[in-house]
Every structure is written in structure tokens, then in C-alpha cells.
Tab-separated table of C-alpha atoms and ligand atoms in Angstrom:
chain	number	residue	atom	x	y	z
A	316	UNK	CA	163.911	88.308	-138.716
A	317	UNK	CA	161.327	85.716	-137.807
A	318	UNK	CA	161.611	82.358	-136.183
A	319	UNK	CA	159.695	79.532	-137.732
A	320	UNK	CA	157.908	77.570	-135.042
A	321	UNK	CA	155.234	75.093	-136.062
A	322	UNK	CA	152.040	74.666	-134.057
A	323	UNK	CA	151.356	71.379	-132.372
A	324	UNK	CA	149.308	69.280	-134.782
A	325	UNK	CA	145.701	68.334	-133.893
A	326	UNK	CA	146.691	64.662	-133.729
A	327	UNK	CA	148.838	65.453	-130.664
A	328	UNK	CA	145.717	66.492	-128.768
A	329	UNK	CA	143.696	63.544	-130.108
A	330	UNK	CA	146.468	61.162	-128.995
A	331	UNK	CA	146.477	62.696	-125.504
A	332	UNK	CA	142.706	62.289	-125.193
A	333	UNK	CA	142.954	58.702	-126.377
A	334	UNK	CA	145.688	57.954	-123.850
A	335	UNK	CA	143.761	59.641	-121.081
A	336	UNK	CA	140.605	57.667	-121.869
A	337	UNK	CA	142.576	54.407	-122.095
A	338	UNK	CA	144.127	55.093	-118.712
A	339	UNK	CA	140.727	55.849	-117.142
A	340	UNK	CA	138.387	53.409	-118.849
A	341	UNK	CA	135.777	53.547	-116.115
A	342	UNK	CA	133.554	56.539	-115.799
A	343	UNK	CA	133.954	60.008	-117.216
A	344	UNK	CA	136.571	62.745	-117.006
A	345	UNK	CA	135.540	66.378	-116.553
A	346	UNK	CA	138.064	69.136	-117.261
A	347	UNK	CA	137.309	72.836	-116.856
A	348	UNK	CA	138.911	75.792	-118.620
A	349	UNK	CA	140.067	78.908	-116.788
A	350	UNK	CA	137.904	82.001	-116.362
A	351	UNK	CA	138.593	85.674	-116.949
A	352	UNK	CA	139.533	87.529	-113.762
A	353	UNK	CA	138.785	91.197	-113.116
A	354	UNK	CA	141.935	93.303	-112.809
A	355	UNK	CA	140.221	96.589	-112.091
A	356	UNK	CA	137.007	98.304	-113.095
A	357	UNK	CA	135.927	97.082	-116.551
A	358	UNK	CA	139.342	95.526	-117.230
A	359	UNK	CA	140.256	91.847	-117.014
A	360	UNK	CA	143.698	90.311	-116.586
A	361	UNK	CA	144.981	88.906	-119.839
A	362	UNK	CA	143.473	85.432	-120.152
A	363	UNK	CA	145.734	82.425	-120.491
A	364	UNK	CA	144.228	78.956	-120.632
A	365	UNK	CA	144.754	76.487	-117.775
A	366	UNK	CA	147.635	74.304	-118.878
A	367	UNK	CA	146.008	70.931	-118.272
A	368	UNK	CA	142.824	71.935	-120.101
A	369	UNK	CA	144.891	73.170	-123.029
A	370	UNK	CA	147.045	70.028	-122.994
A	371	UNK	CA	144.011	67.821	-123.499
A	372	UNK	CA	141.840	70.061	-125.710
A	373	UNK	CA	144.083	72.649	-127.430
A	374	UNK	CA	141.174	75.063	-126.843
A	375	UNK	CA	142.197	78.589	-125.859
A	376	UNK	CA	138.873	80.128	-124.785
A	377	UNK	CA	137.773	80.661	-121.173
A	378	UNK	CA	134.868	78.936	-119.346
A	379	UNK	CA	134.724	75.810	-121.535
A	380	UNK	CA	134.056	72.349	-120.078
A	381	UNK	CA	135.336	69.122	-121.624
A	382	UNK	CA	133.740	65.752	-120.866
A	383	UNK	CA	135.487	62.557	-121.931
A	384	UNK	CA	133.454	59.372	-121.850
A	385	UNK	CA	135.385	56.276	-122.999
A	386	UNK	CA	133.155	53.855	-124.889
A	387	UNK	CA	130.321	56.352	-125.468
A	388	UNK	CA	129.051	57.040	-128.985
A	389	UNK	CA	130.221	60.656	-128.580
A	390	UNK	CA	133.242	60.293	-126.288
A	391	UNK	CA	134.488	63.901	-126.461
A	392	UNK	CA	131.955	66.591	-125.582
A	393	UNK	CA	132.840	70.266	-125.236
A	394	UNK	CA	130.710	73.046	-123.770
A	395	UNK	CA	131.715	76.481	-125.046
A	396	UNK	CA	130.621	80.092	-124.927
A	397	UNK	CA	128.057	80.547	-127.695
A	398	UNK	CA	128.165	83.029	-130.561
A	399	UNK	CA	127.378	86.475	-129.198
A	400	UNK	CA	127.056	89.413	-131.633
A	401	UNK	CA	127.851	91.976	-128.895
A	402	UNK	CA	131.014	90.062	-127.910
A	403	UNK	CA	132.090	90.041	-131.558
A	404	UNK	CA	131.757	93.820	-131.686
A	405	UNK	CA	133.548	94.570	-128.408
A	406	UNK	CA	136.115	91.800	-127.984
A	407	UNK	CA	136.440	89.497	-130.961
A	408	UNK	CA	135.572	86.177	-132.473
A	409	UNK	CA	134.790	83.037	-130.516
A	410	UNK	CA	134.659	79.553	-132.008
A	411	UNK	CA	131.081	78.984	-130.882
A	412	UNK	CA	129.280	75.647	-130.940
A	413	UNK	CA	129.679	75.190	-134.699
A	414	UNK	CA	133.353	76.194	-134.714
A	415	UNK	CA	134.555	73.579	-132.265
A	416	UNK	CA	133.155	70.616	-134.154
A	417	UNK	CA	136.040	71.291	-136.552
A	418	UNK	CA	138.686	70.679	-133.867
A	419	UNK	CA	138.006	67.047	-133.134
A	420	UNK	CA	135.020	67.439	-130.801
A	421	UNK	CA	132.387	64.709	-131.158
A	422	UNK	CA	129.580	66.877	-129.811
A	423	UNK	CA	129.520	70.537	-128.795
A	424	UNK	CA	126.998	72.390	-126.659
A	425	UNK	CA	126.579	75.951	-125.519
A	426	UNK	CA	127.576	76.535	-121.901
A	427	UNK	CA	124.010	77.740	-121.365
A	428	UNK	CA	122.992	74.058	-121.591
A	429	UNK	CA	125.582	72.753	-119.116
A	430	UNK	CA	123.325	72.430	-116.042
A	431	UNK	CA	120.716	70.497	-117.993
A	432	UNK	CA	123.006	68.313	-120.105
A	433	UNK	CA	125.616	67.333	-117.543
A	434	UNK	CA	123.378	64.836	-115.667
A	435	UNK	CA	122.284	63.336	-119.003
A	436	UNK	CA	125.864	62.899	-120.217
A	437	UNK	CA	126.889	61.314	-116.921
A	438	UNK	CA	123.849	59.045	-116.630
A	439	UNK	CA	124.740	55.674	-115.136
A	440	UNK	CA	128.353	56.712	-114.559
A	441	UNK	CA	129.716	55.783	-111.136
A	442	UNK	CA	133.309	57.040	-111.337
A	443	UNK	CA	134.053	60.688	-111.994
A	444	UNK	CA	137.539	61.935	-112.758
A	445	UNK	CA	137.399	65.547	-111.641
A	446	UNK	CA	139.651	67.828	-109.558
A	447	UNK	CA	137.302	68.843	-106.747
A	448	UNK	CA	137.967	72.417	-105.691
A	449	UNK	CA	139.307	73.473	-109.072
A	450	UNK	CA	136.202	75.285	-110.316
A	451	UNK	CA	133.459	76.704	-108.115
A	452	UNK	CA	130.618	76.300	-110.611
A	453	UNK	CA	131.603	72.737	-111.559
A	454	UNK	CA	132.125	71.828	-107.884
A	455	UNK	CA	128.515	72.845	-107.262
A	456	UNK	CA	127.216	70.887	-110.263
A	457	UNK	CA	129.100	67.773	-109.169
A	458	UNK	CA	127.793	68.071	-105.600
A	459	UNK	CA	124.259	68.456	-106.929
A	460	UNK	CA	124.694	65.490	-109.256
A	461	UNK	CA	126.150	63.336	-106.482
A	462	UNK	CA	123.240	64.188	-104.188
A	463	UNK	CA	120.609	63.539	-106.847
A	464	UNK	CA	122.194	60.258	-107.858
A	465	UNK	CA	122.249	59.137	-104.237
A	466	UNK	CA	118.466	59.471	-104.273
A	467	UNK	CA	117.821	57.965	-107.706
A	468	UNK	CA	120.378	55.246	-106.913
A	469	UNK	CA	117.827	53.767	-104.540
A	470	UNK	CA	115.777	52.947	-107.621
A	471	UNK	CA	118.383	52.007	-110.269
A	472	UNK	CA	121.287	50.967	-108.011
A	473	UNK	CA	123.694	53.441	-109.650
A	474	UNK	CA	125.316	56.273	-107.762
A	475	UNK	CA	128.557	58.271	-107.809
A	476	UNK	CA	130.856	55.875	-106.009
A	477	UNK	CA	134.118	57.760	-106.390
A	478	UNK	CA	135.544	61.063	-107.537
A	479	UNK	CA	139.171	60.707	-108.581
A	480	UNK	CA	141.531	63.617	-109.261
A	481	UNK	CA	142.751	63.387	-112.894
A	482	UNK	CA	145.348	66.138	-112.466
A	483	UNK	CA	148.204	63.941	-111.091
A	484	UNK	CA	147.983	61.301	-113.874
A	485	UNK	CA	147.751	64.020	-116.534
A	486	UNK	CA	150.741	65.656	-114.840
A	487	UNK	CA	152.668	62.411	-115.350
A	488	UNK	CA	151.693	62.457	-119.044
A	489	UNK	CA	152.862	66.066	-119.325
A	490	UNK	CA	156.215	65.133	-117.836
A	491	UNK	CA	157.372	63.219	-120.920
A	492	UNK	CA	157.540	65.533	-123.914
A	493	UNK	CA	156.901	64.500	-127.523
A	494	UNK	CA	159.162	65.764	-130.301
A	495	UNK	CA	156.586	68.461	-131.139
A	496	UNK	CA	156.567	69.667	-127.544
A	497	UNK	CA	160.366	69.699	-127.465
A	498	UNK	CA	160.309	71.749	-130.669
A	499	UNK	CA	157.968	74.279	-129.007
A	500	UNK	CA	160.279	74.542	-125.980
A	501	UNK	CA	163.284	74.928	-128.277
A	502	UNK	CA	161.467	77.719	-130.125
A	503	UNK	CA	160.658	79.440	-126.827
A	504	UNK	CA	164.348	79.207	-125.893
A	505	UNK	CA	165.380	80.564	-129.304
A	506	UNK	CA	163.150	83.597	-128.842
A	507	UNK	CA	164.361	84.026	-125.256
A	508	UNK	CA	167.961	83.961	-126.506
A	509	UNK	CA	167.228	86.920	-128.801
A	510	UNK	CA	165.664	88.767	-125.871
A	511	UNK	CA	168.777	88.230	-123.758
A	512	UNK	CA	170.925	89.502	-126.633
A	513	UNK	CA	168.938	92.764	-126.644
A	514	UNK	CA	169.014	92.965	-122.834
A	515	UNK	CA	172.818	92.664	-122.768
A	516	UNK	CA	173.051	95.516	-125.265
A	517	UNK	CA	170.710	97.709	-123.215
A	518	UNK	CA	171.954	97.160	-119.662
A	519	UNK	CA	174.430	99.826	-118.536
A	520	UNK	CA	175.038	102.050	-115.515
A	521	UNK	CA	172.256	104.636	-115.242
A	522	UNK	CA	169.699	102.551	-117.135
A	523	UNK	CA	166.534	101.433	-115.304
A	524	UNK	CA	165.645	97.768	-114.951
A	525	UNK	CA	162.356	98.311	-116.796
A	526	UNK	CA	164.250	99.656	-119.793
A	527	UNK	CA	166.160	96.396	-119.989
A	528	UNK	CA	162.898	94.496	-119.506
A	529	UNK	CA	161.436	96.438	-122.397
A	530	UNK	CA	164.354	95.527	-124.702
A	531	UNK	CA	164.088	91.872	-123.659
A	532	UNK	CA	160.331	91.601	-124.099
A	533	UNK	CA	160.291	93.683	-127.249
A	534	UNK	CA	162.296	90.895	-128.861
A	535	UNK	CA	159.902	88.287	-127.459
A	536	UNK	CA	156.907	90.090	-129.008
A	537	UNK	CA	158.723	91.015	-132.225
A	538	UNK	CA	159.522	87.344	-132.813
A	539	UNK	CA	155.956	86.240	-132.231
A	540	UNK	CA	155.898	85.092	-128.621
A	541	UNK	CA	152.540	86.570	-127.642
A	542	UNK	CA	153.278	86.438	-123.911
A	543	UNK	CA	155.896	85.493	-121.354
A	544	UNK	CA	155.804	82.159	-119.570
A	545	UNK	CA	156.020	84.181	-116.314
A	546	UNK	CA	156.783	87.787	-115.354
A	547	UNK	CA	160.394	88.704	-116.175
A	548	UNK	CA	162.760	89.104	-113.242
A	549	UNK	CA	165.128	91.973	-114.056
A	550	UNK	CA	167.082	92.457	-110.859
A	551	UNK	CA	170.159	94.601	-110.420
A	552	UNK	CA	172.446	95.087	-107.447
A	553	UNK	CA	171.070	93.666	-104.199
A	554	UNK	CA	167.636	93.091	-105.809
A	555	UNK	CA	169.166	89.963	-107.373
A	556	UNK	CA	168.967	88.392	-103.899
A	557	UNK	CA	165.147	88.497	-104.112
A	558	UNK	CA	164.362	85.252	-105.900
A	559	UNK	CA	161.129	86.272	-107.622
A	560	UNK	CA	161.729	90.053	-107.814
A	561	UNK	CA	159.421	91.487	-110.480
A	562	UNK	CA	159.288	95.150	-109.464
A	563	UNK	CA	161.992	95.981	-112.047
A	564	UNK	CA	162.177	99.697	-111.195
A	565	UNK	CA	165.702	100.198	-109.913
A	566	UNK	CA	168.259	102.321	-111.692
A	567	UNK	CA	171.442	100.348	-112.275
A	568	UNK	CA	174.702	101.621	-110.869
A	569	UNK	CA	178.248	101.261	-112.065
A	570	UNK	CA	179.640	98.107	-110.468
A	571	UNK	CA	176.254	96.315	-110.230
A	572	UNK	CA	175.465	92.866	-111.460
A	573	UNK	CA	172.192	92.345	-113.302
A	574	UNK	CA	170.282	89.065	-113.016
A	575	UNK	CA	167.601	88.359	-115.603
A	576	UNK	CA	165.340	85.349	-115.210
A	577	UNK	CA	162.895	85.266	-118.117
A	578	UNK	CA	161.173	83.022	-120.621
A	579	UNK	CA	159.205	83.637	-123.785
A	580	UNK	CA	156.149	81.437	-124.277
A	581	UNK	CA	155.635	79.763	-127.655
A	582	UNK	CA	152.501	77.710	-128.293
A	583	UNK	CA	151.933	77.735	-124.538
A	584	UNK	CA	155.358	76.200	-123.745
A	585	UNK	CA	157.855	78.341	-121.894
A	586	UNK	CA	161.596	78.756	-121.570
A	587	UNK	CA	163.085	79.552	-118.138
A	588	UNK	CA	166.525	81.098	-118.500
A	589	UNK	CA	168.707	83.061	-116.089
A	590	UNK	CA	171.895	84.927	-116.825
A	591	UNK	CA	173.830	87.249	-114.520
A	592	UNK	CA	176.463	89.714	-115.732
A	593	UNK	CA	178.148	92.986	-114.762
A	594	UNK	CA	176.310	96.041	-116.114
A	595	UNK	CA	179.588	97.800	-116.900
A	596	UNK	CA	181.066	94.678	-118.516
A	597	UNK	CA	183.628	93.985	-115.764
A	598	UNK	CA	183.296	91.797	-112.679
A	599	UNK	CA	184.762	92.984	-109.389
A	600	UNK	CA	187.057	90.306	-107.895
A	601	UNK	CA	184.295	89.381	-105.380
A	602	UNK	CA	181.635	89.101	-108.077
A	603	UNK	CA	183.999	87.036	-110.192
A	604	UNK	CA	184.739	84.683	-107.290
A	605	UNK	CA	181.055	84.048	-106.557
A	606	UNK	CA	180.176	83.753	-110.247
A	607	UNK	CA	182.898	81.136	-110.794
A	608	UNK	CA	181.425	78.968	-108.047
A	609	UNK	CA	177.878	79.184	-109.402
A	610	UNK	CA	179.073	78.411	-112.923
A	611	UNK	CA	181.105	75.438	-111.713
A	612	UNK	CA	178.126	74.199	-109.700
A	613	UNK	CA	175.947	74.454	-112.783
A	614	UNK	CA	178.459	72.627	-114.982
A	615	UNK	CA	178.718	69.772	-112.459
A	616	UNK	CA	174.943	69.607	-112.104
A	617	UNK	CA	174.270	69.580	-115.864
A	618	UNK	CA	176.905	66.873	-116.359
A	619	UNK	CA	174.932	64.712	-113.910
A	620	UNK	CA	171.655	64.780	-115.917
A	621	UNK	CA	170.897	61.361	-117.465
A	622	UNK	CA	168.138	58.749	-117.423
A	623	UNK	CA	167.890	57.068	-114.031
A	624	UNK	CA	169.451	59.989	-112.157
A	625	UNK	CA	167.155	61.995	-109.846
A	626	UNK	CA	166.670	65.715	-109.303
A	627	UNK	CA	168.005	65.134	-105.794
A	628	UNK	CA	171.270	63.743	-107.268
A	629	UNK	CA	171.561	66.853	-109.470
A	630	UNK	CA	170.918	69.142	-106.504
A	631	UNK	CA	173.547	67.321	-104.440
A	632	UNK	CA	176.159	67.875	-107.169
A	633	UNK	CA	175.472	71.613	-107.213
A	634	UNK	CA	175.284	71.778	-103.430
A	635	UNK	CA	178.730	70.278	-102.904
A	636	UNK	CA	180.394	72.817	-105.208
A	637	UNK	CA	178.476	75.668	-103.563
A	638	UNK	CA	179.240	74.517	-100.008
A	639	UNK	CA	182.902	74.153	-100.882
A	640	UNK	CA	182.859	77.592	-102.536
A	641	UNK	CA	181.188	79.230	-99.525
A	642	UNK	CA	184.023	77.920	-97.333
A	643	UNK	CA	186.621	79.275	-99.760
A	644	UNK	CA	184.889	82.664	-99.818
A	645	UNK	CA	184.883	82.784	-96.022
A	646	UNK	CA	181.077	82.811	-95.729
A	647	UNK	CA	181.065	79.476	-93.849
A	648	UNK	CA	183.692	77.821	-91.704
A	649	UNK	CA	182.595	74.226	-91.042
A	650	UNK	CA	183.461	71.154	-93.097
A	651	UNK	CA	181.620	70.761	-96.413
A	652	UNK	CA	179.901	67.611	-95.122
A	653	UNK	CA	178.531	69.311	-92.029
A	654	UNK	CA	177.452	72.376	-94.042
A	655	UNK	CA	175.398	70.056	-96.244
A	656	UNK	CA	174.123	67.772	-93.487
A	657	UNK	CA	173.086	70.633	-91.214
A	658	UNK	CA	171.726	72.836	-93.995
A	659	UNK	CA	174.102	75.684	-93.151
A	660	UNK	CA	174.145	76.685	-96.829
A	661	UNK	CA	170.454	77.634	-96.708
A	662	UNK	CA	170.887	81.392	-96.099
A	663	UNK	CA	172.966	81.523	-99.302
A	664	UNK	CA	171.246	78.882	-101.439
A	665	UNK	CA	167.642	78.415	-100.396
A	666	UNK	CA	166.012	76.961	-103.521
A	667	UNK	CA	166.210	73.683	-105.392
A	668	UNK	CA	168.498	73.238	-108.381
A	669	UNK	CA	165.867	71.896	-110.780
A	670	UNK	CA	162.188	71.753	-111.595
A	671	UNK	CA	160.200	70.341	-114.493
A	672	UNK	CA	159.568	72.696	-117.406
A	673	UNK	CA	156.853	72.723	-120.047
A	674	UNK	CA	153.452	74.370	-120.312
A	675	UNK	CA	153.996	75.741	-116.811
A	676	UNK	CA	157.317	77.202	-115.798
A	677	UNK	CA	157.112	74.997	-112.705
A	678	UNK	CA	155.607	72.164	-114.679
A	679	UNK	CA	153.452	69.384	-113.313
A	680	UNK	CA	154.590	65.845	-112.604
A	681	UNK	CA	155.618	64.082	-109.412
A	682	UNK	CA	159.058	64.700	-107.957
A	683	UNK	CA	158.684	61.625	-105.782
A	684	UNK	CA	157.005	58.274	-106.188
A	685	UNK	CA	156.568	55.811	-103.316
A	686	UNK	CA	158.572	58.226	-101.166
A	687	UNK	CA	161.587	57.980	-103.479
A	688	UNK	CA	162.781	60.716	-105.877
A	689	UNK	CA	161.526	60.007	-109.405
A	690	UNK	CA	164.263	58.802	-111.773
A	691	UNK	CA	164.718	60.910	-114.909
A	692	UNK	CA	163.454	59.467	-118.178
A	693	UNK	CA	164.075	60.297	-121.810
A	694	UNK	CA	161.820	63.167	-122.910
A	695	UNK	CA	161.716	65.028	-119.590
A	696	UNK	CA	162.761	68.681	-119.593
A	697	UNK	CA	164.106	70.292	-116.445
A	698	UNK	CA	165.940	73.409	-115.371
A	699	UNK	CA	169.385	73.449	-113.794
A	700	UNK	CA	169.702	76.698	-111.869
A	701	UNK	CA	172.117	76.950	-108.955
A	702	UNK	CA	172.680	80.324	-107.317
A	703	UNK	CA	174.390	82.071	-104.430
A	704	UNK	CA	172.721	85.010	-102.699
A	705	UNK	CA	174.331	87.272	-100.122
A	706	UNK	CA	171.045	88.951	-99.157
A	707	UNK	CA	169.674	90.111	-95.797
A	708	UNK	CA	169.218	86.561	-94.565
A	709	UNK	CA	172.959	85.806	-94.933
A	710	UNK	CA	173.828	87.613	-91.724
A	711	UNK	CA	177.460	86.520	-91.262
A	712	UNK	CA	178.492	87.460	-94.783
A	713	UNK	CA	181.855	89.164	-95.214
A	714	UNK	CA	181.036	92.819	-95.988
A	715	UNK	CA	182.489	92.830	-99.500
A	716	UNK	CA	180.100	90.068	-100.655
A	717	UNK	CA	176.942	91.721	-99.323
A	718	UNK	CA	174.285	92.348	-101.954
A	719	UNK	CA	175.743	89.962	-104.528
A	720	UNK	CA	173.124	87.625	-106.000
A	721	UNK	CA	173.982	85.257	-108.838
A	722	UNK	CA	171.955	82.544	-110.563
A	723	UNK	CA	172.617	80.769	-113.850
A	724	UNK	CA	169.777	78.725	-115.320
A	725	UNK	CA	169.531	76.481	-118.357
A	726	UNK	CA	166.865	74.146	-119.723
A	727	UNK	CA	167.947	70.565	-120.185
A	728	UNK	CA	166.338	67.700	-122.100
A	729	UNK	CA	166.881	64.146	-120.891
A	730	UNK	CA	167.902	62.013	-123.866
A	731	UNK	CA	168.226	58.232	-124.220
A	732	UNK	CA	171.927	58.352	-123.384
A	733	UNK	CA	172.343	61.505	-121.305
A	734	UNK	CA	171.204	65.072	-121.673
A	735	UNK	CA	171.063	67.964	-124.079
A	736	UNK	CA	171.364	71.509	-122.801
A	737	UNK	CA	168.739	73.209	-124.972
A	738	UNK	CA	169.862	76.716	-123.959
A	739	UNK	CA	173.591	76.136	-124.230
A	740	UNK	CA	173.930	78.747	-126.972
A	741	UNK	CA	172.770	81.632	-124.751
A	742	UNK	CA	176.096	83.226	-123.758
A	743	UNK	CA	177.349	83.139	-120.196
A	744	UNK	CA	180.142	85.219	-118.837
A	745	UNK	CA	183.107	82.891	-118.562
A	746	UNK	CA	184.483	82.406	-115.095
A	747	UNK	CA	187.848	83.965	-115.829
B	1956	LIG	N1	161.653	81.579	-113.095
B	1956	LIG	C1	161.349	80.910	-111.910
B	1956	LIG	C2	162.289	79.824	-111.657
B	1956	LIG	O1	163.398	79.853	-112.151
B	1956	LIG	O2	161.974	78.855	-111.035
B	1957	MN	MN1	163.891	80.999	-113.802
B	1958	MN	MN1	163.465	77.894	-112.976
């Protein structure tokens, strides 16, 4: 079977560039692509474009540089790797200078011309929107330009007056998803759901975590997700207490829980789903008790999601259920209020309940504005992922809970009137 997931249309990227230029009418914006990184001798890590560069350009190739100049006759300039016959033989096709003029670029240059052309393109410009420190080569070019313009400024009165980081405002743009972006996230979740289905069928006592990972990711690839949004966490037994465990080499035992936290990437947007279940199909009473609390915490937290609510409000909902549950389990003995106020829950629940989701699994966008938590708005997508972990750090844990780690994670869209759990159809073990 295949899943039909449409690409984002070119007008999405054009609209983003237009919005960006309207929001920064003075000066020029410079955005750099990622670069290939050596993994080991003669082998690079798989390249994946920097999310912000992709968001604005839709261009997948490394090393490129985009310059946006509102009001110029050629406002969108892109520097790209040129055609290279040897590269074509060894690695594959690149768009080249001619190829990118077809994707909405007003003027394209080879990267070989960057040093010479950059000062020309930025002539007379006094405000640069660039994330200093984000790219060594561009940092150097900007420093050189700033120094030169300080000297020539004595003659023409124009110099680089300010360098403003464009990443935070673009992060705010990325926070509100369009219907096409939501469709991409939904497709990523749909593929992830199929992966979880295969993982559930594969997990059993005696099976290794990597075998389950293989079943999960085989579905991702088979359905056209060319890569994960992040490395899959396939954690059984006490490994589930390691939040970002990616070793995935343990052999599962009868009586273990397995926690999988994984997300397929579709058109650069990722899902971020966690399910926890018993590898032999039956909870022990202790596992069941902890699972019920996490599930209840998640249900309360998801019910809270709505425009105007904050991620802190959602976290507080989950926290109260978890604190109460930890008292019932005998892990903590104080009142729920003092457990929350004094942070006594931290050894058992040490992460937040939610984060933004999109091109990055921990997507960009401010969690606070003017020192206050940002209120949710229609079009935001966030995770809701409470957990309880009886790992090494939970020293006073009753012995029969030791090694239990449970997290349940869904991806939720903020709608005009409330919320939609986009991953609701991925089965969860019921609490009873
Ligand atoms: N997959 C990482 C997280 O849930 O935040
Ligand atoms: Mn996750
Ligand atoms: Mn998450």
C-alpha cells in the first residue's frame, strides 16, 4: 500500500519569502544552507537541509546561500554548487545555476562567485539580517564586509549599522502551520502509525530492540518516508528510563515493557509519537498501575489544549495527575501541592509535557514572550507526552517499581475552538 502525500506547493515558499521580506523591509537577509559532515574516512553523514533554510527556499542541496533584498530588482538571489561532471558520475545530479532559476529564484550564481558578488549585492545596505555564528564561512565574509564598509563609509556615509538575527522571527512564522504543513505532519503521523503497527507485531520476549526498530523503520521507508525525523528510541525494560536512548541493542525479556518514541519524516515534517506496551501482551499489576497514571495524565493534558492556554497550563494538568499517582503508588509521601511546589516529582518526571513540532522534532518558536508563557494559537502543533520513570535517579522507589519507564506521546493541533489529536488513531493499551 502507499500513502498519498502531496508536496508543499512552490507558492508556499514564495509566500514565506514575501512575508519575511515584508517583516524586514530594511536591509537584506542572508540565510545559509547546511554542509555535508564527514562521518568517517571518505563517508559523509546523510545530509539533511537546515530547517529554516528549507522553510524559506525549499532547496535541498548543501552549501547554498540565499540573499533576500526587499525592493531590489532581483530580490531573491541564490548561490548554489555549480554543475560538476565528476559529481554527476560519483554522487548524482545537482540543480546547478540554470536549474534553480526554475524554482522561483530571481537570480542564481555559482558559489564560486560568492566572495566577489556578496559585497556588490549588499552595496549601500546598512542592516543585515543574519544569524552570526551559524556558518563559519559566512561569518568570515560578513566580518570582512563590515570592516571594509567601515572604511568606505568614511567616503559614502554608509556602513553596516546593525546585524539582526532572523532566526527568532522565522521561528515565530514556523510556529503557525498552514493547511499544507498540517497535511505533511498528518502524513508523517500516518506513516508512523503503520510503523508502530509493525513494531507491535514484532516485539516479543527474546527479540532484540534493533529487530523491532527494523520492522518500524521498514514501514517508514516502504511507505516513502525517506528518513526519520530523529533517531528511533526503542527501549525495553529499564532502558525505557533513559529518555533519549538510541542504542537499541537489548534483548527483550518476558515481563518487560517496550517504549518506542519515533517519527517518520514526510516532506521534511516529522511526527513524534511514543507508545509503551508489554512485550508479552500482559501488564504486571505494577506496570498497569503506572501506565494508568501516565494515560490519565495525558488525557487531562490533551483535554486542556485550546487557543489561549499555555504549555505551562498543559504541563500543570499532567503534573497534578502524576504527583497524585506517585503518592498512591507509594513513591512519594508529601501532599500533592508540596510535591509540585518543591519539585519532588523531578526524579520520576524530569521533562516537560509539550514542545512545538514541525520541521524539527523540537520545533522553533518562542515558549515565552515578555517573560510570560506564549498562549496557544490556532495552527500550532505540539506534543503532549507525560511519563513516569523509575530509573537510577529515583532512589527511594519501592523495589517492585524499579526499572519501569512509561511515556505516552501524541501530536496535537490547536484549532479555532480547541484541539485535534492528530495521532489519536495510533492504538494505546487501555488502562484496564
Ligand atoms: N522524541 C523526542 C521527544 O519526544 O521530545
Ligand atoms: Mn518523542
Ligand atoms: Mn516529543
